[in-house]
PDB file of C-alpha atoms in Angstrom:
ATOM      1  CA  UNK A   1      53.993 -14.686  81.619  1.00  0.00           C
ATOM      2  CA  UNK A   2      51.113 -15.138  79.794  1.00  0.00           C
ATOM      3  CA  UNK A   3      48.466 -12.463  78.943  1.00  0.00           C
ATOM      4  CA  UNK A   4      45.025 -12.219  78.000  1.00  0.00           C
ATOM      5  CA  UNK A   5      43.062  -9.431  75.773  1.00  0.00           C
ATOM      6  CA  UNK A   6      39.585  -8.336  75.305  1.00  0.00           C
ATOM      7  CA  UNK A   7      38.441  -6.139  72.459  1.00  0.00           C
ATOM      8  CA  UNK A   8      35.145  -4.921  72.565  1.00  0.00           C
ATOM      9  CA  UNK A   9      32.734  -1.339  72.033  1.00  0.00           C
ATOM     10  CA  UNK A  10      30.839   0.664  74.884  1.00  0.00           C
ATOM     11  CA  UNK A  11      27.258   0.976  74.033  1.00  0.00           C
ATOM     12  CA  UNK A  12      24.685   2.603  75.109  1.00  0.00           C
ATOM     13  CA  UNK A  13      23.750   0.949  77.771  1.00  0.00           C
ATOM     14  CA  UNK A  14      27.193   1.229  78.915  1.00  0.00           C
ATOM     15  CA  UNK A  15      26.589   4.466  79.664  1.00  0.00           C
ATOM     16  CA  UNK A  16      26.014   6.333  82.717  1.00  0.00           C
ATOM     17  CA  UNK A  17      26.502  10.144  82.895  1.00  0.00           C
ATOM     18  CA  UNK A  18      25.552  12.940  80.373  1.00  0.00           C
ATOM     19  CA  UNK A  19      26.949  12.984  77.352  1.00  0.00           C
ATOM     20  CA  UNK A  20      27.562   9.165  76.877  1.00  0.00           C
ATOM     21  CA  UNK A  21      30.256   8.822  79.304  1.00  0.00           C
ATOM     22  CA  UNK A  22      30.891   5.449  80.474  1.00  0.00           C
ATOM     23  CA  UNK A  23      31.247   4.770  84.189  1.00  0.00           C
ATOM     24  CA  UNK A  24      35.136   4.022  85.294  1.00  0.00           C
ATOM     25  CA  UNK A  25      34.005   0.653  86.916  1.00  0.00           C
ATOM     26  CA  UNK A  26      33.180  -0.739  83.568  1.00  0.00           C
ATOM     27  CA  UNK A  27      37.208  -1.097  82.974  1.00  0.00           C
ATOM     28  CA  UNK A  28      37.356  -3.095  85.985  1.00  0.00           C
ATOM     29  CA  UNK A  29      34.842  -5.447  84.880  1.00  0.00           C
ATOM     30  CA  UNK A  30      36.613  -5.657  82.192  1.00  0.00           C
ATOM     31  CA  UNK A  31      39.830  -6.243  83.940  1.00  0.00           C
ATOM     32  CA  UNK A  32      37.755  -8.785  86.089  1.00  0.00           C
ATOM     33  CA  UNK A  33      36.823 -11.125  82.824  1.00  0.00           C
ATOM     34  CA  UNK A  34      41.052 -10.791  81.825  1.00  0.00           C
ATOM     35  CA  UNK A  35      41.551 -12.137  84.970  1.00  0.00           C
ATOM     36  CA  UNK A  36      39.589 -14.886  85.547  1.00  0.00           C
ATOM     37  CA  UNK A  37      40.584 -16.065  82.425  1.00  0.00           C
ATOM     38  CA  UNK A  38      44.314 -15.932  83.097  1.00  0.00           C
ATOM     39  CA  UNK A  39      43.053 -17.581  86.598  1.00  0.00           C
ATOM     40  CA  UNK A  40      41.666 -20.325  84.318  1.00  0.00           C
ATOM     41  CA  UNK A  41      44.933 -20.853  82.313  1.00  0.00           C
ATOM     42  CA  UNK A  42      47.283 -20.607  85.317  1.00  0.00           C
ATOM     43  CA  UNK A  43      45.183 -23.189  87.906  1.00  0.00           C
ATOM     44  CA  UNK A  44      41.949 -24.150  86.247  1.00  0.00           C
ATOM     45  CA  UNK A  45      39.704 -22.800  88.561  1.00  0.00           C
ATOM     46  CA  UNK A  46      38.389 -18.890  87.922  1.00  0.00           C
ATOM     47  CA  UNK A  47      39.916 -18.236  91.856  1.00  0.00           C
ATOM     48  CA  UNK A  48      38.886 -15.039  93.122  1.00  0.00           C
ATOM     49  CA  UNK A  49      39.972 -11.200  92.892  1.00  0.00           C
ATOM     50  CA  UNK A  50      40.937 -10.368  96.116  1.00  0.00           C
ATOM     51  CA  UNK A  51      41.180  -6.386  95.711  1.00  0.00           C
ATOM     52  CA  UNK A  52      43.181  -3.479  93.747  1.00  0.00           C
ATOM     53  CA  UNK A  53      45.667  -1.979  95.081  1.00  0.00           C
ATOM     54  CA  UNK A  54      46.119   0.736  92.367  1.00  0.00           C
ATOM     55  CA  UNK A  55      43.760   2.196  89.808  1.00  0.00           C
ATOM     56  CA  UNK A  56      43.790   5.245  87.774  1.00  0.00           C
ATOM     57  CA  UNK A  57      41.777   6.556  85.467  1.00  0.00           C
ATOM     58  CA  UNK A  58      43.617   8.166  82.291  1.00  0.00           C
ATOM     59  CA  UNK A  59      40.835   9.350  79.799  1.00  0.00           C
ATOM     60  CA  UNK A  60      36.780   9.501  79.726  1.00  0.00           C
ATOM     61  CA  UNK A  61      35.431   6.727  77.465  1.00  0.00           C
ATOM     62  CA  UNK A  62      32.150   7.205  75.294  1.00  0.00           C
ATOM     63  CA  UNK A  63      29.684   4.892  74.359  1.00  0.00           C
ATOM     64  CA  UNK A  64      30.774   3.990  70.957  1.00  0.00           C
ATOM     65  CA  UNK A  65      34.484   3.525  71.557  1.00  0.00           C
ATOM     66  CA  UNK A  66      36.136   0.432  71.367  1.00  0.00           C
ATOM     67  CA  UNK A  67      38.145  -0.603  74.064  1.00  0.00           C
ATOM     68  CA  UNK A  68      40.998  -2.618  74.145  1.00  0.00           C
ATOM     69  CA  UNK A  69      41.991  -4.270  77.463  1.00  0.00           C
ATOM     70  CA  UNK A  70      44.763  -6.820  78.545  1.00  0.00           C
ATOM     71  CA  UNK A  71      46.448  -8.143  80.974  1.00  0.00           C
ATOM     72  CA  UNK A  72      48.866 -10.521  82.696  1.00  0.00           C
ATOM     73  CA  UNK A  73      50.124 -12.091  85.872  1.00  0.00           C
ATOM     74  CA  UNK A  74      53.280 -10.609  87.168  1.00  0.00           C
ATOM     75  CA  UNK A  75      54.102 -12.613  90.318  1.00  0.00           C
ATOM     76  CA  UNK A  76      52.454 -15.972  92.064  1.00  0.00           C
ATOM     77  CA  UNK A  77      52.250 -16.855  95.484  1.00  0.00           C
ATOM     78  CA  UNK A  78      51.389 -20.231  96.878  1.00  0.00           C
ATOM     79  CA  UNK A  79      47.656 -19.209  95.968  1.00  0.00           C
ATOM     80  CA  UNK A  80      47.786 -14.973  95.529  1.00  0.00           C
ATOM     81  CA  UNK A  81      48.316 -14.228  91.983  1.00  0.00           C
ATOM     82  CA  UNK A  82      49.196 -10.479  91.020  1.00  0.00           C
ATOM     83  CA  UNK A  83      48.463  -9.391  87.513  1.00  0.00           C
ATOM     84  CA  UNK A  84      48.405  -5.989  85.841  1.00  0.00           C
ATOM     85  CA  UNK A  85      45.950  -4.422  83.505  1.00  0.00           C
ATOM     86  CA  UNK A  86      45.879  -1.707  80.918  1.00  0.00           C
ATOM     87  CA  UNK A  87      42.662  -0.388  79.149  1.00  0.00           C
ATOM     88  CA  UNK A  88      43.083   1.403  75.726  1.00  0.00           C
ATOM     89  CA  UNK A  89      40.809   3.205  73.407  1.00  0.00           C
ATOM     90  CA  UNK A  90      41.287   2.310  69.876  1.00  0.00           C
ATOM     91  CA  UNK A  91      38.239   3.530  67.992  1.00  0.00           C
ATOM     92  CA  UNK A  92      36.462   6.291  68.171  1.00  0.00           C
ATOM     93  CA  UNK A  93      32.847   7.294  66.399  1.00  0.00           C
ATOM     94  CA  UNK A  94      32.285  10.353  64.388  1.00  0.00           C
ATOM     95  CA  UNK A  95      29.076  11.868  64.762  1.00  0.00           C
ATOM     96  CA  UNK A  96      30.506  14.920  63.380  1.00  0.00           C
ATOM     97  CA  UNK A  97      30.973  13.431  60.157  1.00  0.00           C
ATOM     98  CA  UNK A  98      27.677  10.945  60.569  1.00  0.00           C
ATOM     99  CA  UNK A  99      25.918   9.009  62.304  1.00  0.00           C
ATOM    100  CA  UNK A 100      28.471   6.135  61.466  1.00  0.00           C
ATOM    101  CA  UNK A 101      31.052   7.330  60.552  1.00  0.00           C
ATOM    102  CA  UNK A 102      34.541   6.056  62.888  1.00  0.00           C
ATOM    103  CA  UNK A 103      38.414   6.865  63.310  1.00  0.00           C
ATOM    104  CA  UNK A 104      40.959   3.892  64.079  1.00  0.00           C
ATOM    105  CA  UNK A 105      43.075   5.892  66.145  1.00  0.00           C
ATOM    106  CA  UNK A 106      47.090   5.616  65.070  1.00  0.00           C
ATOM    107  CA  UNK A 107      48.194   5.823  68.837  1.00  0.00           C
ATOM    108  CA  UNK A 108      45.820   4.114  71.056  1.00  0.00           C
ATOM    109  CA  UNK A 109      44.435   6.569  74.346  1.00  0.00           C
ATOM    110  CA  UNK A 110      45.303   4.724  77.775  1.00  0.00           C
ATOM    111  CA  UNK A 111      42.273   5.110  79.219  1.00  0.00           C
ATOM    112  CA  UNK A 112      42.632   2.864  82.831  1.00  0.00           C
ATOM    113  CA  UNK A 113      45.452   1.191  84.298  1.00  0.00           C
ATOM    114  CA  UNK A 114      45.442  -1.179  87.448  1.00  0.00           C
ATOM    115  CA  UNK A 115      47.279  -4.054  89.858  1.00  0.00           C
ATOM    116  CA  UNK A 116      45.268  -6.202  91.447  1.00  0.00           C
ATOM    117  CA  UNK A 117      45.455  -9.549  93.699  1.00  0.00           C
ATOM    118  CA  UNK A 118      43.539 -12.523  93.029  1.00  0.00           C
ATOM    119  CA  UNK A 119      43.492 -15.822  95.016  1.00  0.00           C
ATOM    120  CA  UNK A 120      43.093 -19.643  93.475  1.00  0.00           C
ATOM    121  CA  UNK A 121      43.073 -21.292  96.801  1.00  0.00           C
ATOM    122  CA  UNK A 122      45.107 -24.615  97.426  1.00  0.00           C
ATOM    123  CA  UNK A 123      42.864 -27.170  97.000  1.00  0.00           C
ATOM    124  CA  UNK A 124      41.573 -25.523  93.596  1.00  0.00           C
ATOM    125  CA  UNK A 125      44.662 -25.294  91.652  1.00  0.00           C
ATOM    126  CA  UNK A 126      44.595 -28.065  89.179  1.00  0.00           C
ATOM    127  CA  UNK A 127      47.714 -26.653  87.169  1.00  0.00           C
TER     128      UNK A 127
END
């Protein structure tokens, strides 16, 4: 099945508790843009994420890292599409060294995994 991928870095403002951590939920927003895309792709319409019905969190993430998140459909219904995500971290900063200083890491952290349901209904599917 097809899959879809985001790349991008936490900021700042991506961060909610001391010491720069960035709030779980922002992984399932994440997971939330993979999705509607692959909703796009697979019935032209961005459908609707109907709930999770797993979701663990592996590893804190900083602002600063870069995450890397995919994912991909794994069984359709007549409109209930199940997909599965995984959230990686794949750089990390280095304020130790400086202020800019950043490490590509050579085994990417899992930092969030998930399955969710979303729902393109009927009349919506163009695909």
């Amino acid at each position: 099945m097809e899959k879809s991928m985001i790349r991008l870095r936490m900021s700042s403002a991506d961060a909610h508790y001391g010491g720069n951590l960035v709030d779980g939920a922002r992984m399932l927003q994440l997971f939330g843009d993979i999705a509607t895309e692959l909703l796009i792709r697979n019935d032209g319409d961005e459908g609707l994420f109907a709930g999770y019905e797993k979701v663990e969190f592996k590893a804190p993430v900083y602002a600063g890292d870069y995450i890397e998140a995919e994912g991909q459909i794994i069984a359709v219904g007549n409109s209930s599409r199940k997909m599965e995500f995984i959230a990686k971290k794949v750089i990390v900063p280095r304020s130790d060294i400086n202020d800019s200083a950043a490490d590509v890491l050579d085994e990417p952290i899992v930092v969030c995994t998930a399955i969710g349901t979303c729902v393109t209904p009927k009349a919506k599917q163009r695909k």
